[in-house]
Short mmCIF file of C-alpha atoms in Angstrom, two decimals:
data_model
loop_
_atom_site.label_atom_id
_atom_site.label_comp_id
_atom_site.label_asym_id
_atom_site.label_seq_id
_atom_site.Cartn_x
_atom_site.Cartn_y
_atom_site.Cartn_z
CA MET A 18 18.02 11.06 -9.88
CA ASP A 19 16.61 10.58 -12.76
CA LYS A 20 14.37 7.00 -11.50
CA GLU A 21 14.71 5.31 -14.99
CA ILE A 22 11.15 3.70 -16.22
CA LYS A 23 11.02 -0.63 -16.56
CA PRO A 24 10.37 -1.60 -20.05
CA VAL A 25 7.32 -3.68 -18.16
CA THR A 26 6.29 -1.07 -16.95
CA THR A 27 6.63 0.86 -20.53
CA LEU A 28 4.47 -1.63 -21.78
CA LEU A 29 1.88 -1.94 -19.14
CA ILE A 30 1.38 2.11 -19.73
CA ILE A 31 1.02 2.16 -23.70
CA LEU A 32 -1.91 -1.21 -23.07
CA LEU A 33 -3.58 0.87 -20.46
CA PHE A 34 -4.23 3.63 -23.21
CA VAL A 35 -4.20 1.07 -25.81
CA ALA A 36 -6.50 -1.03 -24.24
CA PRO A 37 -10.24 1.88 -23.70
CA ILE A 38 -8.57 2.61 -28.11
CA ALA A 39 -8.90 -0.84 -29.33
CA VAL A 40 -12.29 -1.82 -28.01
CA ARG A 41 -13.31 0.93 -29.06
CA TYR A 42 -12.74 0.78 -33.07
CA TRP A 43 -14.25 -2.50 -32.20
CA ALA A 44 -17.86 -1.45 -30.22
CA GLY A 45 -17.37 0.99 -33.58
CA GLY A 46 -17.63 -1.97 -35.98
CA GLU A 47 -20.32 -3.73 -34.33
CA HIS A 48 -22.26 -1.27 -34.30
CA ALA A 49 -22.37 0.04 -37.40
CA LEU A 50 -23.63 -3.88 -38.19
CA ALA A 51 -26.08 -3.82 -35.54
CA LYS A 52 -28.52 -1.94 -38.46
CA VAL A 53 -30.84 -2.50 -41.20
CA GLY A 54 -29.30 -3.68 -43.99
CA VAL A 55 -31.43 -3.71 -47.09
CA TYR A 56 -35.78 -3.47 -46.16
CA PHE A 57 -37.83 -4.70 -49.99
CA LEU A 58 -41.67 -4.51 -50.73
CA GLN A 59 -42.33 -7.75 -53.84
CA GLU A 60 -45.40 -9.37 -54.28
CA ASP A 61 -45.13 -12.83 -54.55
CA ALA A 62 -47.13 -14.92 -57.91
CA ARG A 63 -49.80 -15.24 -55.10
CA GLY A 64 -50.68 -11.83 -54.33
CA GLN A 65 -49.43 -11.58 -51.18
CA LEU A 66 -48.11 -8.87 -50.11
CA SER A 67 -44.00 -9.46 -48.43
CA LEU A 68 -41.66 -7.99 -46.15
CA GLN A 69 -37.51 -8.19 -46.25
CA ALA A 70 -35.62 -6.82 -44.07
CA ASP A 71 -32.04 -8.52 -44.35
CA ARG A 72 -32.37 -12.11 -44.49
CA LEU A 73 -35.90 -12.59 -42.60
CA LEU A 74 -38.25 -12.70 -45.28
CA VAL A 75 -42.80 -12.12 -44.30
CA SER A 76 -45.06 -13.28 -46.32
CA MET A 77 -48.01 -11.04 -44.99
CA ALA A 78 -51.69 -12.07 -45.80
CA ASP A 79 -55.29 -11.23 -45.37
CA HIS A 80 -54.62 -7.09 -45.32
CA GLY A 81 -51.28 -8.12 -42.12
CA ALA A 82 -53.64 -10.18 -40.12
CA HIS A 83 -51.50 -13.29 -40.79
CA GLU A 84 -47.96 -13.13 -41.62
CA GLU A 85 -45.73 -16.68 -42.12
CA VAL A 86 -42.64 -15.64 -41.59
CA PHE A 87 -38.86 -16.76 -43.21
CA ASP A 88 -36.06 -16.66 -41.17
CA PHE A 89 -33.03 -17.48 -43.48
CA THR A 90 -30.09 -17.05 -40.67
CA PRO A 91 -30.27 -20.06 -39.87
CA PHE A 92 -28.99 -20.88 -43.43
CA MET A 93 -25.58 -18.76 -42.38
CA ASN A 94 -21.92 -20.35 -41.08
CA THR A 95 -21.39 -16.89 -40.02
CA PRO A 96 -24.67 -15.02 -38.95
CA GLY A 97 -22.96 -11.65 -38.79
CA THR A 98 -21.21 -10.95 -42.48
CA ALA A 99 -24.13 -8.98 -45.21
CA ASP A 100 -24.87 -12.50 -47.36
CA ILE A 101 -28.42 -10.95 -48.44
CA MET A 102 -27.85 -7.52 -49.42
CA GLY A 103 -30.21 -8.33 -53.06
CA ASN A 104 -33.78 -8.20 -52.38
CA ILE A 105 -35.04 -12.19 -52.59
CA ALA A 106 -37.48 -12.27 -56.48
CA TYR A 107 -40.50 -14.83 -56.49
CA PHE A 108 -40.29 -17.05 -60.16
CA ALA A 109 -44.27 -18.36 -61.53
CA ASN A 110 -44.59 -20.88 -59.22
CA ASN A 111 -43.69 -18.98 -55.81
CA ASP A 112 -40.41 -20.01 -55.84
CA VAL A 113 -37.26 -17.58 -54.75
CA LEU A 114 -33.84 -16.57 -55.80
CA LEU A 115 -31.61 -15.15 -53.25
CA ARG A 116 -28.23 -15.28 -52.94
CA LEU A 117 -26.55 -17.29 -49.69
CA GLY A 118 -22.98 -16.54 -49.74
CA SER A 119 -21.83 -18.84 -46.23
CA ALA A 120 -24.75 -20.72 -46.28
CA ASP A 121 -23.85 -24.75 -45.37
CA TYR A 122 -24.87 -27.41 -47.70
CA GLY A 123 -23.94 -30.26 -45.93
CA PRO A 124 -26.03 -33.81 -44.91
CA ASP A 125 -27.52 -32.00 -41.64
CA SER A 126 -27.39 -28.64 -42.48
CA TYR A 127 -31.06 -26.34 -41.75
CA LEU A 128 -31.22 -25.73 -45.84
CA SER A 129 -30.55 -29.00 -48.18
CA LEU A 130 -29.25 -28.71 -52.15
CA ALA A 131 -31.82 -30.83 -54.44
CA SER A 132 -30.48 -33.79 -55.86
CA SER A 133 -29.94 -32.98 -59.30
CA PRO A 134 -27.88 -35.19 -61.83
CA ASN A 135 -25.94 -31.09 -63.06
CA ALA A 136 -24.51 -30.08 -59.51
CA ASP A 137 -21.60 -30.89 -58.41
CA ALA A 138 -22.34 -30.50 -54.92
CA GLU A 139 -18.58 -30.55 -53.22
CA ALA A 140 -17.10 -28.26 -56.16
CA LEU A 141 -20.15 -26.07 -55.44
CA ARG A 142 -19.43 -26.03 -51.18
CA ARG A 143 -16.31 -24.99 -51.96
CA ARG A 144 -17.46 -21.44 -53.65
CA LEU A 145 -20.32 -21.56 -50.97
CA SER A 146 -17.47 -20.89 -48.41
CA ASP A 147 -15.84 -17.36 -50.04
CA THR A 148 -16.02 -14.33 -48.60
CA SER A 149 -20.01 -12.31 -48.01
CA SER A 150 -17.78 -9.66 -50.83
CA SER A 151 -17.37 -12.52 -53.44
CA PRO A 152 -19.80 -13.68 -56.12
CA ALA A 153 -21.91 -16.84 -54.68
CA PRO A 154 -23.65 -18.60 -56.84
CA LEU A 155 -27.94 -17.26 -57.30
CA LEU A 156 -30.13 -20.51 -55.89
CA ARG A 157 -34.02 -21.10 -56.13
CA CYS A 158 -35.42 -22.84 -53.81
CA ASP A 159 -38.70 -24.05 -52.56
CA LEU A 160 -39.61 -22.37 -48.96
CA LYS A 161 -41.78 -24.74 -48.12
CA SER A 162 -39.26 -27.52 -48.26
CA LYS A 163 -37.00 -25.95 -47.65
CA ARG A 164 -35.21 -27.55 -51.16
CA CYS A 165 -32.34 -25.65 -53.54
CA GLN A 166 -30.93 -25.66 -56.23
CA ASN A 167 -28.13 -24.62 -58.10
CA PHE A 168 -28.97 -21.68 -60.51
CA ARG A 169 -26.81 -23.14 -63.14
CA SER A 170 -23.31 -21.64 -62.92
CA ILE A 171 -24.32 -18.07 -61.82
CA GLN A 172 -22.72 -15.70 -59.64
CA ALA A 173 -23.82 -12.42 -57.73
CA PRO A 174 -22.26 -9.67 -56.49
CA TRP A 175 -22.61 -9.11 -52.45
CA ARG A 176 -24.80 -6.13 -53.92
CA TYR A 177 -28.21 -6.50 -55.69
CA ARG A 178 -30.74 -6.75 -57.40
CA VAL A 179 -32.91 -9.17 -59.12
CA TYR A 180 -36.90 -9.29 -61.19
CA ILE A 181 -38.22 -12.23 -62.65
CA ASP A 182 -40.63 -12.12 -65.30
CA THR A 183 -43.31 -15.40 -63.83
CA THR A 184 -44.30 -14.28 -67.53
CA ASN A 185 -41.56 -17.20 -68.21
CA ASP A 186 -39.57 -17.08 -65.22
CA ASN A 187 -36.97 -15.04 -67.04
CA VAL A 188 -34.24 -13.52 -64.20
CA TYR A 189 -33.13 -10.07 -64.05
CA LEU A 190 -30.19 -9.67 -61.66
CA THR A 191 -28.54 -5.93 -61.68
CA GLU A 192 -24.75 -5.53 -60.67
CA GLY A 193 -24.08 -2.03 -57.98
CA THR A 194 -19.94 -3.55 -57.24
CA THR A 195 -19.43 -3.90 -61.03
CA HIS A 196 -21.99 -1.95 -63.16
CA LYS A 197 -23.78 -4.58 -65.42
CA VAL A 198 -26.55 -5.99 -66.09
CA ARG A 199 -27.07 -9.19 -67.19
CA ALA A 200 -30.67 -11.76 -68.07
CA PHE A 201 -31.19 -14.97 -67.99
CA SER A 202 -33.72 -17.68 -68.98
CA ASP A 203 -35.99 -20.05 -65.77
CA THR A 204 -33.05 -22.22 -66.74
CA GLY A 205 -30.45 -20.35 -66.17
CA GLN A 206 -28.90 -19.75 -69.39
CA ALA A 207 -27.74 -16.64 -70.88
CA LEU A 208 -30.71 -13.80 -72.83
CA GLY A 209 -28.62 -11.02 -73.12
CA SER A 210 -26.07 -8.73 -71.31
CA ILE A 211 -25.13 -4.71 -70.72
CA GLU A 212 -21.77 -3.90 -69.37
CA GLN A 213 -21.32 0.15 -70.07
CA GLY A 214 -23.15 3.73 -69.71
CA ILE A 215 -24.66 2.57 -66.06
CA LEU A 216 -23.06 3.90 -63.02
CA PHE A 217 -24.45 1.22 -59.32
CA PRO A 218 -28.23 -0.07 -60.86
CA LYS A 219 -30.74 -0.71 -59.14
CA ARG A 220 -33.93 -1.89 -59.03
CA ILE A 221 -35.21 -2.99 -62.44
CA ARG A 222 -38.89 -3.15 -62.76
CA PRO A 223 -41.59 -3.58 -65.70
CA TYR A 224 -43.40 -1.08 -67.73
CA LYS A 225 -44.72 -1.06 -70.48
CA ASP A 226 -43.95 -3.58 -72.81
CA GLY A 227 -40.75 -3.88 -71.74
CA LEU A 228 -38.68 -2.85 -68.66
CA TYR A 229 -36.71 0.26 -66.95
CA LEU A 230 -33.68 1.22 -64.82
CA VAL A 231 -32.68 2.43 -62.20
CA ASP A 232 -29.39 3.86 -62.47
CA THR A 233 -28.32 5.61 -59.10
CA ASN A 234 -25.17 8.15 -59.99
CA HIS A 235 -26.69 9.32 -63.48
CA ARG A 236 -29.96 9.41 -61.44
CA SER A 237 -31.35 8.53 -65.01
CA LEU A 238 -34.31 5.60 -66.73
CA HIS A 239 -32.99 3.13 -68.44
CA PHE A 240 -35.65 2.02 -70.53
CA LEU A 241 -34.95 -1.57 -71.96
CA ASN A 242 -36.22 -4.16 -73.95
CA LYS A 243 -36.95 -7.82 -72.64
CA ALA A 244 -35.47 -10.94 -74.31
CA SER A 245 -33.15 -11.53 -76.98
CA HIS A 246 -33.03 -7.68 -77.51
CA PHE A 247 -32.48 -6.83 -73.45
CA SER A 248 -29.16 -5.10 -74.32
CA ASP A 249 -30.64 -2.73 -76.89
CA THR A 250 -31.89 0.60 -74.53
CA LYS A 251 -34.89 2.34 -76.05
CA HIS A 252 -34.54 6.05 -74.41
CA GLN A 253 -33.09 7.52 -70.83
CA LEU A 254 -35.00 9.59 -68.67
CA LYS A 255 -33.23 12.21 -66.18
CA PHE A 256 -34.43 13.57 -63.11
CA GLU A 257 -33.97 16.60 -61.51
CA ARG A 258 -32.29 16.82 -58.06
CA ASP A 259 -33.24 18.54 -54.97
CA THR A 260 -31.32 20.90 -54.79
CA GLU A 261 -32.83 22.42 -51.37
CA ASP A 262 -31.60 19.10 -49.78
CA ASN A 263 -29.00 18.15 -51.35
CA ARG A 264 -29.96 14.05 -52.56
CA ARG A 265 -28.85 13.27 -55.40
CA TRP A 266 -28.29 9.47 -56.07
CA LEU A 267 -31.01 8.26 -57.50
CA LEU A 268 -32.30 4.65 -55.43
CA ASP A 269 -35.63 3.31 -56.14
CA THR A 270 -38.73 5.26 -59.42
CA VAL A 271 -42.22 3.70 -59.59
CA TYR A 272 -44.61 4.35 -61.76
CA PHE A 273 -47.98 5.19 -60.35
CA ASP A 274 -51.06 7.02 -61.35
CA THR A 275 -49.51 9.02 -65.17
CA GLN A 276 -46.43 9.60 -62.61
CA TRP A 277 -42.66 8.47 -61.63
CA TRP A 278 -42.24 8.11 -57.83
CA LEU A 279 -38.71 8.78 -56.65
CA ILE A 280 -36.24 8.69 -53.68
CA LEU A 281 -33.07 10.40 -53.69
CA ALA A 282 -30.53 10.20 -50.82
CA GLY A 283 -27.69 12.27 -50.11
CA ASP A 284 -24.31 11.69 -49.30
CA GLY A 285 -23.26 8.61 -48.37
CA MET A 286 -26.11 7.00 -49.86
CA ARG A 287 -28.27 8.44 -46.63
CA ASN A 288 -30.84 11.83 -45.91
CA THR A 289 -32.99 9.74 -48.17
CA ALA A 290 -36.89 10.74 -48.91
CA LEU A 291 -40.01 10.37 -50.71
CA TYR A 292 -40.84 12.55 -54.89
CA ARG A 293 -43.15 12.44 -57.06
CA ALA A 294 -42.13 14.02 -60.90
CA ASN A 295 -43.73 14.28 -64.28
CA GLU A 296 -42.82 12.28 -66.68
CA ASP A 297 -40.56 15.09 -68.68
CA GLY A 298 -38.15 13.79 -64.90
CA LYS A 299 -39.07 17.76 -63.05
CA ILE A 300 -39.86 16.94 -59.76
CA LEU A 301 -43.06 18.32 -58.42
CA SER A 302 -43.05 17.53 -54.93
CA LYS A 303 -41.68 16.13 -51.80
CA ILE A 304 -43.79 13.31 -50.22
CA PRO A 305 -43.59 13.87 -46.42
CA LEU A 306 -43.69 11.32 -44.14
CA SER A 307 -43.43 10.23 -40.89
CA PRO A 308 -40.09 12.70 -39.86
CA ALA A 309 -37.54 10.45 -38.52
CA ALA A 310 -38.15 8.46 -41.99
CA GLU A 311 -35.85 6.62 -43.79
CA PRO A 312 -37.19 4.91 -47.51
CA PHE A 313 -35.86 3.06 -48.83
CA ASP A 314 -37.54 0.40 -51.87
CA LEU A 315 -41.23 1.62 -53.31
CA LEU A 316 -44.29 -1.26 -55.02
CA VAL A 317 -47.40 -0.09 -56.59
CA TYR A 318 -50.36 -2.65 -54.54
CA GLN A 319 -53.14 -3.27 -54.83
CA GLY A 320 -53.96 0.46 -56.11
CA HIS A 321 -51.72 2.13 -53.77
CA LEU A 322 -47.98 3.68 -53.02
CA LEU A 323 -46.05 1.15 -50.24
CA VAL A 324 -43.11 2.77 -48.94
CA SER A 325 -40.53 1.19 -46.58
CA ASP A 326 -38.78 2.80 -44.23
CA LEU A 327 -35.82 2.07 -43.36
CA ARG A 328 -35.26 3.14 -39.72
CA SER A 329 -38.59 2.46 -37.44
CA GLY A 330 -39.50 -0.30 -40.02
CA ALA A 331 -42.97 0.70 -41.09
CA VAL A 332 -44.34 0.09 -44.52
CA TYR A 333 -46.50 3.57 -45.58
CA GLN A 334 -49.89 2.63 -48.12
CA LEU A 335 -50.15 6.31 -50.33
CA ASN A 336 -53.06 6.94 -52.80
CA GLN A 337 -52.18 8.99 -55.75
CA HIS A 338 -51.98 12.45 -54.01
CA GLY A 339 -49.46 11.87 -52.19
CA GLU A 340 -51.74 11.63 -48.30
CA LEU A 341 -50.79 9.50 -46.75
CA ILE A 342 -53.63 6.22 -45.82
CA ASN A 343 -52.57 3.38 -43.73
CA THR A 344 -48.79 2.64 -41.88
CA ILE A 345 -48.30 -1.45 -41.75
CA HIS A 346 -46.29 -2.89 -39.32
CA SER A 347 -45.02 -6.90 -38.75
CA PRO A 348 -44.44 -8.22 -35.38
CA ALA A 349 -41.84 -9.83 -36.84
CA ILE A 350 -39.94 -6.90 -38.07
CA ALA A 351 -41.22 -4.96 -35.71
CA ASN A 352 -39.05 -6.88 -33.21
CA TYR A 353 -35.90 -7.26 -35.22
CA PHE A 354 -35.27 -3.68 -35.77
CA ALA A 355 -36.08 -3.80 -31.92
CA GLU A 356 -33.19 -6.40 -31.58
CA LEU A 357 -30.94 -4.56 -33.72
CA ALA A 358 -31.96 -1.58 -31.32
CA ALA A 359 -30.69 -2.60 -28.05
CA SER A 360 -28.02 -4.37 -29.47
CA ARG A 361 -26.91 -0.94 -31.40
CA ALA A 362 -26.94 1.26 -27.46
CA TYR A 363 -25.41 -1.79 -25.86
CA TYR A 364 -22.00 -0.98 -28.34
CA GLN A 365 -23.40 2.24 -27.74
CA ASN A 366 -22.41 2.32 -24.38
CA ILE A 367 -18.97 0.40 -24.20
CA ILE A 368 -18.25 3.21 -26.92
CA HIS A 369 -19.19 5.76 -24.39
CA LEU A 370 -17.38 4.00 -21.25
CA CYS A 371 -14.60 4.08 -23.95
CA HIS A 372 -14.17 7.75 -24.52
CA LEU A 373 -14.85 8.15 -20.41
CA ALA A 374 -11.57 5.71 -20.09
CA LEU A 375 -9.37 7.27 -22.41
CA GLY A 376 -10.40 10.43 -20.83
CA LEU A 377 -9.79 9.70 -17.11
CA LEU A 378 -6.15 7.84 -18.17
CA VAL A 379 -5.34 11.43 -20.25
CA ILE A 380 -6.41 12.87 -17.19
CA CYS A 381 -4.12 10.94 -14.33
CA GLY A 382 -1.39 10.87 -17.29
CA ILE A 383 -1.11 15.07 -16.90
CA ALA A 384 -1.97 14.29 -12.72
CA SER A 385 0.56 12.31 -12.38
CA ALA A 386 3.36 13.68 -14.94
CA ALA A 387 2.86 16.99 -12.94
CA ILE A 388 2.96 15.31 -9.24
CA ILE A 389 6.13 13.71 -10.94
CA ALA A 390 7.93 17.53 -11.75
CA ARG A 391 7.59 18.75 -9.12
CA ARG A 392 9.03 16.13 -6.59
CA HIS A 393 11.66 15.23 -9.30
CA ARG A 394 12.61 19.99 -9.22
CA GLN A 395 11.90 18.82 -5.07
CA ALA A 396 14.49 16.43 -4.87
CA ASN A 397 16.82 18.79 -7.79
CA PRO A 398 16.78 22.05 -5.81
CA LYS A 399 18.28 24.67 -8.27
CA VAL A 400 18.47 28.47 -7.19
CA ARG A 401 16.96 29.95 -10.52
CA TYR A 402 19.15 33.05 -11.59
CA ASP A 403 19.08 36.58 -9.88
CA PRO A 404 21.58 39.42 -11.07
CA SER A 405 21.63 40.95 -7.81
CA ALA A 406 22.97 37.55 -6.09
CA LEU A 407 25.87 37.22 -8.80
CA PRO A 408 29.55 38.88 -8.34
CA ALA A 409 30.49 41.80 -10.04
CA TYR A 410 32.37 40.14 -12.75
CA LEU A 411 29.49 37.20 -13.09
CA ASN A 412 26.22 39.60 -13.37
CA PRO A 413 25.74 40.88 -16.52
CA ARG A 414 24.71 44.38 -15.62
CA GLN A 415 28.21 45.57 -14.42
CA ALA A 416 29.84 43.10 -16.51
CA LEU A 417 33.15 45.35 -17.88
CA TYR A 418 32.93 42.40 -21.63
CA GLN A 419 29.82 40.39 -21.97
CA PRO A 420 30.20 38.40 -24.95
CA SER A 421 26.49 36.62 -24.63
CA ALA A 422 23.09 37.86 -25.10
CA ASN A 423 21.39 36.05 -23.30
CA PRO A 424 21.54 36.31 -19.19
CA GLU A 425 20.21 33.13 -17.76
CA SER A 426 22.94 31.55 -19.64
CA VAL A 427 24.82 32.74 -16.67
CA TYR A 428 24.93 30.24 -13.58
CA SER A 429 25.94 31.74 -10.01
CA LEU A 430 28.45 31.13 -8.03
CA LYS A 431 26.16 29.67 -5.33
CA GLU A 432 24.59 26.63 -7.31
CA THR A 433 28.07 26.15 -8.61
CA ALA A 434 29.70 26.37 -4.90
CA MET A 435 28.18 23.00 -3.55
CA SER A 436 30.51 21.49 -6.16
CA ASN A 437 33.62 23.37 -5.85
CA PHE A 438 32.71 23.58 -9.99
CA LEU A 439 32.16 27.14 -11.20
CA ILE A 440 30.26 27.93 -14.70
CA SER A 441 30.78 31.53 -16.69
CA ASN A 442 30.19 32.17 -20.18
CA ILE A 443 33.76 34.53 -20.01
CA GLU A 444 36.73 33.93 -20.41
CA ILE A 445 38.76 35.27 -17.29
CA ILE A 446 37.43 35.37 -13.67
CA PRO A 447 38.60 37.58 -10.97
CA GLY A 448 40.63 35.95 -8.71
CA LYS A 449 41.51 33.65 -10.55
CA LYS A 450 44.01 32.79 -12.84
CA VAL A 451 43.46 29.02 -15.70
CA THR A 452 46.34 27.30 -15.42
CA GLN A 453 44.88 24.67 -17.80
CA HIS A 454 42.77 24.14 -20.67
CA LEU A 455 41.50 20.90 -20.79
CA GLY A 456 39.05 21.16 -23.88
CA LEU A 457 35.79 21.63 -25.60
CA VAL A 458 32.77 20.50 -23.04
CA MET A 459 28.87 19.34 -23.61
CA GLY A 460 26.19 18.21 -22.79
CA SER A 461 22.81 17.85 -24.18
CA THR A 462 19.14 16.63 -23.10
CA VAL A 463 16.19 15.94 -25.43
CA ARG A 464 12.46 17.25 -24.71
CA ALA A 465 9.22 16.58 -26.42
CA LYS A 466 6.54 19.46 -26.16
CA HIS A 467 4.43 18.98 -22.97
CA ALA A 468 0.32 18.64 -24.54
CA GLY A 469 -0.67 20.56 -21.25
CA LYS A 470 1.82 23.24 -21.52
CA ASP A 471 0.86 23.20 -25.02
CA PHE A 472 -2.30 23.94 -24.39
CA MET A 473 -1.87 26.34 -22.07
CA ALA A 474 0.71 28.98 -24.70
CA GLY A 475 -2.54 28.34 -27.22
CA LEU A 476 -4.32 30.25 -24.73
CA LYS A 477 -1.28 32.61 -23.93
CA ASN A 478 -1.69 34.01 -27.34
CA ILE A 479 -5.10 35.00 -27.72
CA PHE A 480 -4.86 36.75 -24.01
CA GLY A 481 -1.04 37.50 -23.67
CA GLY A 482 1.41 37.29 -20.98
CA GLU A 483 4.70 34.52 -19.64
CA LEU A 484 3.79 31.59 -21.23
CA GLY A 485 5.79 30.00 -17.84
CA GLY A 486 5.02 26.59 -18.45
CA TYR A 487 8.15 26.84 -21.86
CA THR A 488 10.31 28.50 -19.80
CA GLU A 489 10.06 26.30 -16.57
CA LEU A 490 10.39 23.88 -19.15
CA LEU A 491 13.61 25.56 -21.14
CA SER A 492 14.51 26.41 -17.79
CA GLU A 493 15.14 22.43 -16.28
CA ALA A 494 16.68 21.64 -19.89
CA ARG A 495 19.10 23.84 -19.48
CA THR A 496 20.48 22.66 -16.04
CA GLU A 497 20.18 19.61 -16.68
CA ALA A 498 22.64 20.10 -20.36
CA THR A 499 25.18 22.41 -17.93
CA GLU A 500 25.23 19.44 -14.73
CA ARG A 501 26.27 15.72 -18.73
CA MET A 502 28.32 19.07 -19.11
CA THR A 503 30.37 19.67 -16.22
CA GLU A 504 30.12 16.43 -15.18
CA GLN A 505 31.98 15.29 -18.66
CA ALA A 506 34.46 18.96 -17.58
CA LYS A 507 35.00 16.71 -14.03
CA ALA A 508 35.87 13.72 -15.60
CA ILE A 509 39.29 15.29 -17.91
CA GLY A 510 40.05 17.02 -14.30
CA GLY A 511 38.83 20.75 -14.89
CA ASN A 512 36.97 22.74 -11.66
CA ALA A 513 35.55 25.35 -14.33
CA VAL A 514 33.89 25.99 -17.33
CA ILE A 515 33.71 29.41 -19.23
CA ASN A 516 32.97 30.22 -22.54
CA VAL A 517 30.09 28.90 -21.86
CA ARG A 518 26.96 28.93 -24.52
CA TYR A 519 23.83 27.02 -25.29
CA SER A 520 21.71 26.16 -28.06
CA THR A 521 18.44 25.13 -29.15
CA SER A 522 17.64 23.00 -32.61
CA SER A 523 14.25 21.68 -33.46
CA ILE A 524 15.00 17.65 -33.80
CA THR A 525 11.71 16.37 -35.15
CA ALA A 526 8.11 18.06 -35.44
CA GLY A 527 7.72 17.33 -31.14
CA ALA A 528 10.75 17.12 -30.08
CA SER A 529 14.04 19.38 -29.25
CA GLU A 530 17.27 19.16 -28.17
CA ILE A 531 19.30 21.89 -26.05
CA LEU A 532 23.56 22.00 -25.79
CA ALA A 533 25.93 23.30 -23.24
CA TYR A 534 29.35 23.41 -23.85
CA GLY A 535 31.89 25.30 -23.16
CA THR A 536 35.54 24.66 -22.89
CA ALA A 537 37.20 22.89 -19.57
CA VAL A 538 39.54 24.15 -17.16
CA PHE A 539 42.21 24.13 -14.48
CA LEU A 540 41.87 27.03 -11.87
CA GLU A 541 43.78 28.52 -8.85
CA ASP A 542 43.59 31.25 -6.58
CA LYS A 543 45.83 34.40 -7.55
#
């Protein structure tokens, strides 16, 4: 007799399977976050090279011999959020313009707001408590004193690029999530905007007497005027795509030595590479870098082209022919990349352990199911169908009348004699007479699919042969349905069921019902 599984046991089994799945997805999310999001190159107002990896800003002097590090992580309430997803730009006095969406500007914070008659500190704190994906105020900060002022009421989304014209400190802001470009004066006064015709704008840079804007999806440059006529587009330049490696998204472009140097990305903004193109947008060559390099940002600095590598943290210095001259390394940047790599490895190991645990649970589940099924068969022995062991009136090969096309629907007397109960798929049983018809009786069972037997059946479909697993499942299901039918017949006073039939129907994609039905009768000897 089948034992009923307790709800607590069922809940524990479910939790046992759900736990590694939940941990795996948590570790997967942490693994995805444990990588460098942005790696920008910038020249500050003093002419020094600045490297920005996420919230880490490194100012390098004397060709990298000395570096000054500014870590914006202590400014954050929630270090796990990607608040800085744009470049940090410099004003003429070397102040920086940045966005800190989750910063704490309380009296005890590491970064405090400068007192200003136009600043509403409480309202500003409320705005800064928004999530990182919401627009947040831009701040003009003095990194030496660690004091900032709210840059008027201007807010930026979490994906943006900034260029500051140090001749007049005008600010040009591209918004990658809203597809807009805006211009402001050094006091935050709006100068103009572009709100149509651009998809996912990236870098905005100076070019001759104007600007150019990188349009990612259109793989083109928009050449713009400055200041009051900022929204007027002079012309556009469209670049070819790399059809061989399927790179079609334009991430960044600089003009260096009469040629355009650009970074193209593949699907998902991955698999980036550096190219050189002429002034008509025709790609001339692909520039070889490190085999595993992932170029992210470009900068023309002191007569050379600098390329940041988002994978290794290195900065490649190239000449006008695209030849590697030097590789710049920052110890602070290298440590930051190493910490993230160690964190990724940690979460990757957790993911592997979760996969291993799930595999072991599946194996244990299959083994347990097999053991339970074997014990069930041993506790409920059944005599399998054997035509030679049946009397003539129950043997389909010798019977004069056999209405059933399924010989397995007949059960032997030996199987049912233990309960003194007869089952037959014909109406007349020799040596017996029906003294009373008691009515229709039936029994049913619903069986789910078995993953292991499905797998073996798939192999059988390739090589051929009997599907023994399905045969066993159907045999057990019919036996169970028959037992329930006989129990119903006994309950109404019968000692036999005649005209027995079997029916199988699908309930859902993974479950089927097996139904046994017949006429309950009371038999006596003739």
